[in-house]
Coordinates of C-alpha atoms and ligand atoms in Angstrom, one line a residue:
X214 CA -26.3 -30.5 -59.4
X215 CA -24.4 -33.9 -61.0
X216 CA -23.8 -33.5 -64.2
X217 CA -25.5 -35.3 -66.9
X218 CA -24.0 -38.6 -67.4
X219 CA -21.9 -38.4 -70.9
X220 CA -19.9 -41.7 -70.9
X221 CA -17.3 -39.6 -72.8
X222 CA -16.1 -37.1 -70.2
X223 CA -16.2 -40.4 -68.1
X224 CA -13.5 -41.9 -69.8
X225 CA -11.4 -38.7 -70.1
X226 CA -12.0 -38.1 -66.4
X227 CA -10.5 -41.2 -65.4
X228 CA -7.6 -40.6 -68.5
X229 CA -6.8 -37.0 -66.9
X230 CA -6.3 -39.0 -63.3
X231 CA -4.3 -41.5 -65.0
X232 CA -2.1 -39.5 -66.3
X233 CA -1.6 -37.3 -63.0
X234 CA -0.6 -40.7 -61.5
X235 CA 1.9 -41.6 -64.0
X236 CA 3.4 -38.0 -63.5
X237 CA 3.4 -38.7 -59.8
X238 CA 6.2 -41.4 -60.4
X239 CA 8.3 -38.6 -61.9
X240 CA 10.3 -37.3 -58.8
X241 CA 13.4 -36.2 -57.5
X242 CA 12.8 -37.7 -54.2
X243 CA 12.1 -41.6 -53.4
X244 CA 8.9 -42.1 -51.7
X245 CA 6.8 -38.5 -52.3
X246 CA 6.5 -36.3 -55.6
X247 CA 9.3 -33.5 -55.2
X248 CA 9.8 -32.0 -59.1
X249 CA 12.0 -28.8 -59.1
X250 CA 13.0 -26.8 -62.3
X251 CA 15.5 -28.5 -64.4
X252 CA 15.4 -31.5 -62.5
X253 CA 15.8 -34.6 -64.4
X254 CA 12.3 -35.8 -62.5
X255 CA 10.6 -32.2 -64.7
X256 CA 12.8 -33.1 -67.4
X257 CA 10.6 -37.1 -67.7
X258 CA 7.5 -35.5 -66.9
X259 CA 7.5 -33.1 -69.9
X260 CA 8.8 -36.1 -71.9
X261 CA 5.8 -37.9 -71.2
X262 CA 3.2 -35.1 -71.5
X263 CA 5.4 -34.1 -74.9
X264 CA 4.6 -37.2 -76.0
X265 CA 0.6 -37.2 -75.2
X266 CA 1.1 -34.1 -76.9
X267 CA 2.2 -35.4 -79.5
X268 CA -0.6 -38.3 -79.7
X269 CA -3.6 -36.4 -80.0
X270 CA -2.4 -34.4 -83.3
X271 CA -0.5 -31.7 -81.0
X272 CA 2.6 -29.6 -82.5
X273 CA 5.0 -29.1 -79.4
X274 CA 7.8 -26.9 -78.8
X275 CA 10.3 -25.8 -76.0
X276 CA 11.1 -22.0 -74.8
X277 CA 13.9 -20.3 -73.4
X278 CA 13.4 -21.0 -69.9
X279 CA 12.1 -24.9 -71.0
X280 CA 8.3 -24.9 -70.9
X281 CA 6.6 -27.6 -72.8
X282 CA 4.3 -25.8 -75.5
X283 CA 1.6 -27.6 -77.9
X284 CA -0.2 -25.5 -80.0
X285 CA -3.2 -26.7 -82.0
X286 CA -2.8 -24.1 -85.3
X287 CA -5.2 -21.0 -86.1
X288 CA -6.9 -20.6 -89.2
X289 CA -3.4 -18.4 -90.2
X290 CA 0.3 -18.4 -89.2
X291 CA -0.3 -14.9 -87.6
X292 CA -3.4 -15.7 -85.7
X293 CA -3.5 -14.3 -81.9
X294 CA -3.7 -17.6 -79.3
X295 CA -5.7 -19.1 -76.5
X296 CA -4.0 -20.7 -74.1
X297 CA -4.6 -23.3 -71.7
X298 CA -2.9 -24.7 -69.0
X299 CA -0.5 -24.7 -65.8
X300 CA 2.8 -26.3 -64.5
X301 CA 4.8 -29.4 -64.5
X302 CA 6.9 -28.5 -61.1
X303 CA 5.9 -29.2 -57.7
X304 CA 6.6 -28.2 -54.2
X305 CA 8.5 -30.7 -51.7
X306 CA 6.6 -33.5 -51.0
X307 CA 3.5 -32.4 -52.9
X308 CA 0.2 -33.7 -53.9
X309 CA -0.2 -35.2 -57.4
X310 CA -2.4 -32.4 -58.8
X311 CA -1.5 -28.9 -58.3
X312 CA -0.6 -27.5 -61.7
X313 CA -0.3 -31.1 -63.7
X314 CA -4.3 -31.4 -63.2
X315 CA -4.5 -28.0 -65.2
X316 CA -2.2 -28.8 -67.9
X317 CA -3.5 -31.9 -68.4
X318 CA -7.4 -30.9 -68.4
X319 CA -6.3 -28.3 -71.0
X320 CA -4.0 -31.2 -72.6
X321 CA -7.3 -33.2 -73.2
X322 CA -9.8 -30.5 -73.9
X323 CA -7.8 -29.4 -76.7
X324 CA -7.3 -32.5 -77.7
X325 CA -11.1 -32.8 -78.0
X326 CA -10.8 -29.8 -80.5
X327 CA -8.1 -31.7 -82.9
X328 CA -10.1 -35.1 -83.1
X329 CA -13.2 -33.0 -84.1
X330 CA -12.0 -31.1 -87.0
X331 CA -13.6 -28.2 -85.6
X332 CA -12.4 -24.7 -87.1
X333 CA -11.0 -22.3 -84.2
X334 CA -10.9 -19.1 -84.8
X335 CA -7.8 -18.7 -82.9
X336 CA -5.0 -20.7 -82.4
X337 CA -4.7 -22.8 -79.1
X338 CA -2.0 -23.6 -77.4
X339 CA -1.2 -25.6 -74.2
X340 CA 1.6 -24.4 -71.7
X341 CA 3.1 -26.6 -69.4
X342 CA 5.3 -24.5 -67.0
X343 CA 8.5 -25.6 -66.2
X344 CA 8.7 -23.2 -62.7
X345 CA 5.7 -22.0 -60.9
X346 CA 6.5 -22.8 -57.1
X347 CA 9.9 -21.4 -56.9
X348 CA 11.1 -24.2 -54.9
X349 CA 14.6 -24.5 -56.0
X350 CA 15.7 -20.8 -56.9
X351 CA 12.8 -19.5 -54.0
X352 CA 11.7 -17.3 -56.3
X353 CA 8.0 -18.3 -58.0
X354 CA 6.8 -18.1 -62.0
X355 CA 10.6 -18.3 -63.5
X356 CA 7.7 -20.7 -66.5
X357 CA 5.4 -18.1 -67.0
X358 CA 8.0 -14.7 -66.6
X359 CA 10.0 -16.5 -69.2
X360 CA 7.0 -17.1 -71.7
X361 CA 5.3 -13.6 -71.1
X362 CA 9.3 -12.1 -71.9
X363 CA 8.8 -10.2 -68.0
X364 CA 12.1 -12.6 -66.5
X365 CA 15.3 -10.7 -65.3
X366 CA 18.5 -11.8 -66.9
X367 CA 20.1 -11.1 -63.3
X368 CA 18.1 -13.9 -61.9
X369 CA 20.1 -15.9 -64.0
X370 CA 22.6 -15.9 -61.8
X371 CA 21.2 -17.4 -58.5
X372 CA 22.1 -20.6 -57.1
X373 CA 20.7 -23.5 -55.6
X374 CA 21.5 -25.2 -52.7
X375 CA 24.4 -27.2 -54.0
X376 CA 25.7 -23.5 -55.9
X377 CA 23.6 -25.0 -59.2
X378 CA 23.2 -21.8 -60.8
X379 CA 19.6 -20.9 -62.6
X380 CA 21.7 -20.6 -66.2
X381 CA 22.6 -24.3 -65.7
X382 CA 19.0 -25.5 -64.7
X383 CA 18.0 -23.8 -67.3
X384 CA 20.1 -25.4 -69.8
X385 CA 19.3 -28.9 -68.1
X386 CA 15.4 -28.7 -68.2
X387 CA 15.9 -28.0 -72.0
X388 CA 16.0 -24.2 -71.7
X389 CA 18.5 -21.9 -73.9
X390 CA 19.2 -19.2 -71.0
X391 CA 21.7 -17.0 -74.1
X392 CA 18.0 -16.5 -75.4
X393 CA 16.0 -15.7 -72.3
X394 CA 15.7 -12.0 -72.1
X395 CA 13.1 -9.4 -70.1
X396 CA 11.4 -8.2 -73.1
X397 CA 11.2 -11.1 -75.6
X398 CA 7.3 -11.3 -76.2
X399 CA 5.5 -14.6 -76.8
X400 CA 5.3 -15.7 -80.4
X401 CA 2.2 -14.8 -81.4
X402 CA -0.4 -12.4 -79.5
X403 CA -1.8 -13.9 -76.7
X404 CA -5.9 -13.6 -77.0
X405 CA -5.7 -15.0 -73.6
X406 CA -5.3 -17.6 -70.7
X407 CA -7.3 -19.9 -69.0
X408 CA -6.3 -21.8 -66.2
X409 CA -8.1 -25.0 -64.3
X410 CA -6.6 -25.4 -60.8
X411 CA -7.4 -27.3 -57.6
X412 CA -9.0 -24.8 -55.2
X413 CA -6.3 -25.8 -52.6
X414 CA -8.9 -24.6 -49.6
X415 CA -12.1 -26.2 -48.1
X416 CA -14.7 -23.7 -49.7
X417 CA -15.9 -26.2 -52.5
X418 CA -16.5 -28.4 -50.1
X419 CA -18.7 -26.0 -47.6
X420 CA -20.3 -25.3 -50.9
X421 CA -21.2 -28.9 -52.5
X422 CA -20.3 -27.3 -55.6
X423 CA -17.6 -28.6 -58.0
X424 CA -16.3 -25.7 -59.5
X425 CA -16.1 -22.4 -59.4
X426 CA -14.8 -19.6 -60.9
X427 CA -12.1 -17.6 -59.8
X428 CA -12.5 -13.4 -59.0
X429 CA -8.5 -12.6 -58.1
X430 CA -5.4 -13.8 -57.0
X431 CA -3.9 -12.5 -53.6
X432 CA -0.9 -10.5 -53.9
X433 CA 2.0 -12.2 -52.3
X434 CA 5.6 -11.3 -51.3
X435 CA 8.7 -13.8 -50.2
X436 CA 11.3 -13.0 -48.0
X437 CA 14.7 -14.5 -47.2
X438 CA 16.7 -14.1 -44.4
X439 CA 19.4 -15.1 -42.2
X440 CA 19.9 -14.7 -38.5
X441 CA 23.6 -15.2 -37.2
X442 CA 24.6 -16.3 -34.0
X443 CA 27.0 -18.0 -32.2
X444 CA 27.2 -21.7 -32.3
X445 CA 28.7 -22.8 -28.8
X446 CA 28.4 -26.2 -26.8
X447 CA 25.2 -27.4 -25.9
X448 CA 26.3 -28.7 -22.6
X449 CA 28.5 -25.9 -21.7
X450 CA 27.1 -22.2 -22.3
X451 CA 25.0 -20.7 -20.0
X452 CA 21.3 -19.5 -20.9
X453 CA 21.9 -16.2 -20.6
X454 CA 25.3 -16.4 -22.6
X455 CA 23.5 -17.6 -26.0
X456 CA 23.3 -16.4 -29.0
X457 CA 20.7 -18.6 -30.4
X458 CA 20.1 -18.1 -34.2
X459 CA 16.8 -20.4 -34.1
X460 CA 15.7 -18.6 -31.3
X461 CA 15.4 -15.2 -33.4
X462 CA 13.6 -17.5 -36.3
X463 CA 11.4 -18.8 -33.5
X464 CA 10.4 -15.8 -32.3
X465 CA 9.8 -14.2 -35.7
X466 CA 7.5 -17.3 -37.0
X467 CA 5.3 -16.6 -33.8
X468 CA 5.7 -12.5 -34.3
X469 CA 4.3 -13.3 -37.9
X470 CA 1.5 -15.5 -36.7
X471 CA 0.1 -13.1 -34.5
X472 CA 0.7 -10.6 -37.0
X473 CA -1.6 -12.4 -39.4
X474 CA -4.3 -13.4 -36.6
X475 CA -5.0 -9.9 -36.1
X476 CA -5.2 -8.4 -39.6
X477 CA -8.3 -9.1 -41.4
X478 CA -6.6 -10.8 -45.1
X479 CA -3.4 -11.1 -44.2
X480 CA -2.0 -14.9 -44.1
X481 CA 1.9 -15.1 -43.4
X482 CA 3.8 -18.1 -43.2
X483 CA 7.5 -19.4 -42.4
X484 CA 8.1 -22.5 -44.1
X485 CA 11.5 -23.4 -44.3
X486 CA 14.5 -23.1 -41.5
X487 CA 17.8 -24.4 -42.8
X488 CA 20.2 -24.5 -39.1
X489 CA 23.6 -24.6 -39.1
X490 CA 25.8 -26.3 -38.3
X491 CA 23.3 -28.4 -37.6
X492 CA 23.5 -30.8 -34.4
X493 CA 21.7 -31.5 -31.2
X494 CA 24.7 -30.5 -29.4
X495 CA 25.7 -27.4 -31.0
X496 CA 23.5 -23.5 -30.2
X497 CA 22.5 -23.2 -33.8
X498 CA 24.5 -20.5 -35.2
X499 CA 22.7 -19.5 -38.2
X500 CA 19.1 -19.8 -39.9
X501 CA 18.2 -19.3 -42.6
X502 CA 14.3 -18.4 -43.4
X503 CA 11.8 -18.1 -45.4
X504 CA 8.8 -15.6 -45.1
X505 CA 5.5 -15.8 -47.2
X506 CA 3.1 -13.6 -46.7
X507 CA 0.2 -12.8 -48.5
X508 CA -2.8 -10.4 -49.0
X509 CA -6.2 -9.5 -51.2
X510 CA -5.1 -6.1 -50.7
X511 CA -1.5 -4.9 -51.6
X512 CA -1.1 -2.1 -49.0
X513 CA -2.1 -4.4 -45.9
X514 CA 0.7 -6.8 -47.7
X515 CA 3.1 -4.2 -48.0
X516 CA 2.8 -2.9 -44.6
X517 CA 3.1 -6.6 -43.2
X518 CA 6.2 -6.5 -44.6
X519 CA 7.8 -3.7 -42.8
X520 CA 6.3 -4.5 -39.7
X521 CA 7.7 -7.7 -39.6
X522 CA 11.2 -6.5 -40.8
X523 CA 11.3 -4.0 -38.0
X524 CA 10.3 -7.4 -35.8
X525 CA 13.0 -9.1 -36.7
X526 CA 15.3 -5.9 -36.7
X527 CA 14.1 -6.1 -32.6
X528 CA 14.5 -9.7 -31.9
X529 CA 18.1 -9.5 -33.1
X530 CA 18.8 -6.7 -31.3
X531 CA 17.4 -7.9 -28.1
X532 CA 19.1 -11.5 -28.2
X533 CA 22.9 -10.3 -30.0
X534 CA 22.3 -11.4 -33.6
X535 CA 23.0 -10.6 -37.2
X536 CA 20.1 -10.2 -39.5
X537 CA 20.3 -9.7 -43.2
X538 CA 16.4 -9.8 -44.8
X539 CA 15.9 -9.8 -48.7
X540 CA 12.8 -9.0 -50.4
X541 CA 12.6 -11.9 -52.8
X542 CA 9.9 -11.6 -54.7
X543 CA 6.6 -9.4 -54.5
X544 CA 3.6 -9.6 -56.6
X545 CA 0.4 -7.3 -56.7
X546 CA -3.1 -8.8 -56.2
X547 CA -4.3 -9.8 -59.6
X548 CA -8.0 -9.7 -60.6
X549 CA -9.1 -11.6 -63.2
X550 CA -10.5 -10.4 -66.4
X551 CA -14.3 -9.8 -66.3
X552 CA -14.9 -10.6 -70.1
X553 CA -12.7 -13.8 -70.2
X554 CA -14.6 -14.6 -66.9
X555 CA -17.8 -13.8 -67.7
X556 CA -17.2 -16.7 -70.5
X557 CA -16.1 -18.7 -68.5
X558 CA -18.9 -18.4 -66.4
X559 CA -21.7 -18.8 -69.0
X560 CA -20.0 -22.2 -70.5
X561 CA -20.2 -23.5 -66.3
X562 CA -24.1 -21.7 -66.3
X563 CA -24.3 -24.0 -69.7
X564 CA -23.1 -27.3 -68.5
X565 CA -25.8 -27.2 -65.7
X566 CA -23.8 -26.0 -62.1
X567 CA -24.6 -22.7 -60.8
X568 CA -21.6 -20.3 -60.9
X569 CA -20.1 -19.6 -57.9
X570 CA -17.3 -17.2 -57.3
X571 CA -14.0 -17.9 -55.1
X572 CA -10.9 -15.5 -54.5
X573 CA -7.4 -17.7 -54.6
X574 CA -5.5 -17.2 -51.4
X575 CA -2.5 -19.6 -53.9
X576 CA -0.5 -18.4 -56.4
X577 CA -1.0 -19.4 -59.7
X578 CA 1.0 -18.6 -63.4
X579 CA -2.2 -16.4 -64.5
X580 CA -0.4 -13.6 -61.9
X581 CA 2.1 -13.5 -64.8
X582 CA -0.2 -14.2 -67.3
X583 CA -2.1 -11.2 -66.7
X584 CA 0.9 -8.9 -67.9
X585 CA 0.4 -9.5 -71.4
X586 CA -3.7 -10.8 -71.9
X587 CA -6.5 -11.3 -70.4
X588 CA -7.0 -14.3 -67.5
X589 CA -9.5 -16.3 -65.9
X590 CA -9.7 -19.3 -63.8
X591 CA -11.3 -22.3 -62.8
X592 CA -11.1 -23.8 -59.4
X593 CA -12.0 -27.4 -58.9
X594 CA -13.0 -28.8 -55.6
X595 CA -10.3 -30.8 -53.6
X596 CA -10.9 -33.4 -50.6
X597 CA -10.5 -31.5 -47.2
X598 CA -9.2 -28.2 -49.2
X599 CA -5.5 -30.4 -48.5
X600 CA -3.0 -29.0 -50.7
X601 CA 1.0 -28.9 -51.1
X602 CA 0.6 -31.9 -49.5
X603 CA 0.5 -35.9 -50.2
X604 CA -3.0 -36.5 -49.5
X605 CA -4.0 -33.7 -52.3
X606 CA -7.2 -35.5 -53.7
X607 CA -9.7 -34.7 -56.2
X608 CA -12.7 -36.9 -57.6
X609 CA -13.0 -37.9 -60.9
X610 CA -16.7 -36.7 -61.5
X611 CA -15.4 -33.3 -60.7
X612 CA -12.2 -33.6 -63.2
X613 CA -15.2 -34.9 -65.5
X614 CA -17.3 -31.4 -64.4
X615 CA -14.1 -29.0 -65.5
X616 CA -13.4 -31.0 -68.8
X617 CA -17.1 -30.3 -69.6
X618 CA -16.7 -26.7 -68.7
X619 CA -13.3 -26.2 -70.6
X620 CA -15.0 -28.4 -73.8
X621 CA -18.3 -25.9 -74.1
X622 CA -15.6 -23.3 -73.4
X623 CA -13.8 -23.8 -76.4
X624 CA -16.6 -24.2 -78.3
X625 CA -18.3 -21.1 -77.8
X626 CA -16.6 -19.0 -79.8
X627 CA -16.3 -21.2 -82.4
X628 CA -20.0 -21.7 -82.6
X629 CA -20.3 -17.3 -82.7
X630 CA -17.3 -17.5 -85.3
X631 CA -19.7 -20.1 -87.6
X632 CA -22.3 -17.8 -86.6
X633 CA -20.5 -14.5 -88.2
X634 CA -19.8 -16.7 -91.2
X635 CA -23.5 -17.4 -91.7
X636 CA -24.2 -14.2 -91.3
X637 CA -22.0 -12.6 -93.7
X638 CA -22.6 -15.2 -96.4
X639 CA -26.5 -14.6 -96.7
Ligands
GLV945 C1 1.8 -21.7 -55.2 O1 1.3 -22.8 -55.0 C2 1.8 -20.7 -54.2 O2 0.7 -20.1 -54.0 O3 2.8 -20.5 -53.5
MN946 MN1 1.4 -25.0 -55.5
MN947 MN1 -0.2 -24.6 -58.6

């Protein structure tokens, strides 16, 4: 169903995709969009959306770990907030839209709220998360955990890889890591959070359907690992005297592949493979690896885990290598709250598409979210389902479909609040 033409959403469509072009320029890395946290790329980005912010009536503030925050008063100091929104940083090479589409849909659906005067009954505030992907310190939501008061001091401590340490990223993205600590809560009480995402997968497409809303978020865990070898002359060593250290990774990519083939759910990736020393003469010596892998179920994840562990326990065994393997990271499976949902839902059922329902095989910041309030999410259709990737597309009538979802949103419980206040004055 095409929504009904409102020249309005129009323009903010094609504003929202402005804007996620301009942020595209806003990279570490000539010639694609790379934005790790407390990069000076993230640190131009949030200037720019601080200052959009800023232009639509917005108050904005920084946290501890150095997300951008603009929050759009409640009717009192002490009232609980909605918020809206998603991150700033990117993955290597990425798409323009993953996380800056959500931040700025929220960005100009609030701002909708400010030019109209209207009354909300609670306060609103936009988040734009300074860490989501994990891409520098390889381990994911260092934004949200920071916001939410769930981030371990002890992460503080890791290092990049030029030995940056996460205190010093911290302090260049704008952060005060002295202040960060496990524990802190938000500000205010958090009545919720709402998040508007790409879908990042083809079934939107299979669909026709624009949007839809999301039912959970696959649990995920990261590994990282080294194998060691022995780096030796590429000319000179015999086959059967190597110690290959690529060759284990090799093997354990496929061994995870199959793995994932033949267990319903289960998705497991390796996706990067740093070799030392590093030349096409030299048996690599070392690799290091990484190892996503993901599930809608926690035990099947779990399992996965050790199964591959014990894998790669064999593989070194069998061709002479070292292995050290750390858990990184491991988050449950995350459903997404039914009443928050369900509104969510009725505002899409309002706006005139039907309501479809989509589980997210991605990661998003409402994992962290969910800790302290109730989440919910929108997914908006992408071209080809391509995502972490260049070619990431979406179409404006669609960023015009979630605007008009996210507007009747808001309004909704403003309209019951009004309604309550009729009430009670006759
Ligand atoms: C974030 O994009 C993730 O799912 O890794
Ligand atoms: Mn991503
Ligand atoms: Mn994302």
């Amino acid at each position: 169903m095409a929504l009904n033409h409102d020249p309005g959403l129009t323009t903010r469509a094609s504003r929202v995709m402005a804007r996620c072009d301009r942020l595209a320029a806003c990279t570490e890395e000539s010639g694609g969009i790379t934005r790790s946290y407390g990069s000076a790329a993230l640190v131009e980005a949030m200037v720019l959306v601080e200052g959009w912010m800023r232009e639509a009536g917005i108050e904005t503030r920084r946290d501890a770990v150095g997300n951008l925050l603009g929050r759009l008063p409640g009717p009192d100091p002490e009232a609980a907030a909605l918020v809206l929104g998603s991150h700033l940083d990117s993955v290597r090479d990425a798409g323009r839209y993953d996380g800056p589409l959500g931040v700025l849909v929220a960005l100009d659906a609030v701002a909708q709220v400010a030019l109209s005067g209207r009354r909300q009954p609670v306060a609103l505030e936009v988040a734009a998360f300074a860490d989501e992907e994990g891409l520098r310190f390889h381990t994911a939501y260092l934004g949200s955990s920071g916001y939410v008061g769930s981030l371990d001091r002890a992460l503080l401590e890791l290092v990049d890889a030029s030995s940056v340490s996460l205190r010093d990223a911290c302090l260049a993205i704008g952060g005060d890591p002295e202040t960060l600590s496990a524990g802190t809560p938000p500000p205010t009480a958090l009545e919720g959070y709402v998040e508007v995402h790409i879908e990042q997968g083809p079934a939107l497409e299979r669909l026709g359907a624009p949007l839809a809303v999301v039912s959970a978020i696959a649990g995920q865990s990261r590994v990282g690992g080294t194998f060691t070898g022995e780096a030796g002359h590429a000319g000179t060593v015999p086959m059967d005297e190597r110690h290959d250290a690529l060759l284990g990774a090799a093997e354990l990519a496929l061994a995870a592949e199959a793995l994932a083939s033949a267990v319903p759910g289960l998705i497991a990736t390796v996706g990067e493979l740093d070799v030392f020393p590093g030349a096409s003469n030299v048996i690599p010596g070392a690799v290091r690896f990484s190892l996503d892998v993901r599930a809608p179920d926690d035990r099947t994840r779990q399992t996965a885990v050790k199964t591959l562990h014990r894998r790669a326990r064999a593989i070194a065994a069998q061709r002479g290598l070292d292995l050290s393997w750390q858990v990184v990271q491991g988050n449950p499976a995350v459903p997404m709250d039914a009443t928050l949902s369900s509104r969510l839902e009725a505002a899409v059922d309002a706006v005139g598409f039907a309501v479809h329902h989509l589980p997210s095989g991605a990661g998003h910041d409402a994992v962290v979210l969910a800790q302290v309030c109730p989440v919910a999410m929108l997914f908006v259709r992408c071209t080809g389902g391509i995502s972490h990737n260049p070619a990431e597309a979406v179409l404006a009538e669609d960023v015009a479909a979630a605007l008009a979802v996210l507007d009747r949103f808001l309004a909704a419980p403003a309209e019951e609040g009004s309604r309550r206040e009729r009430t009670t004055a006759t």
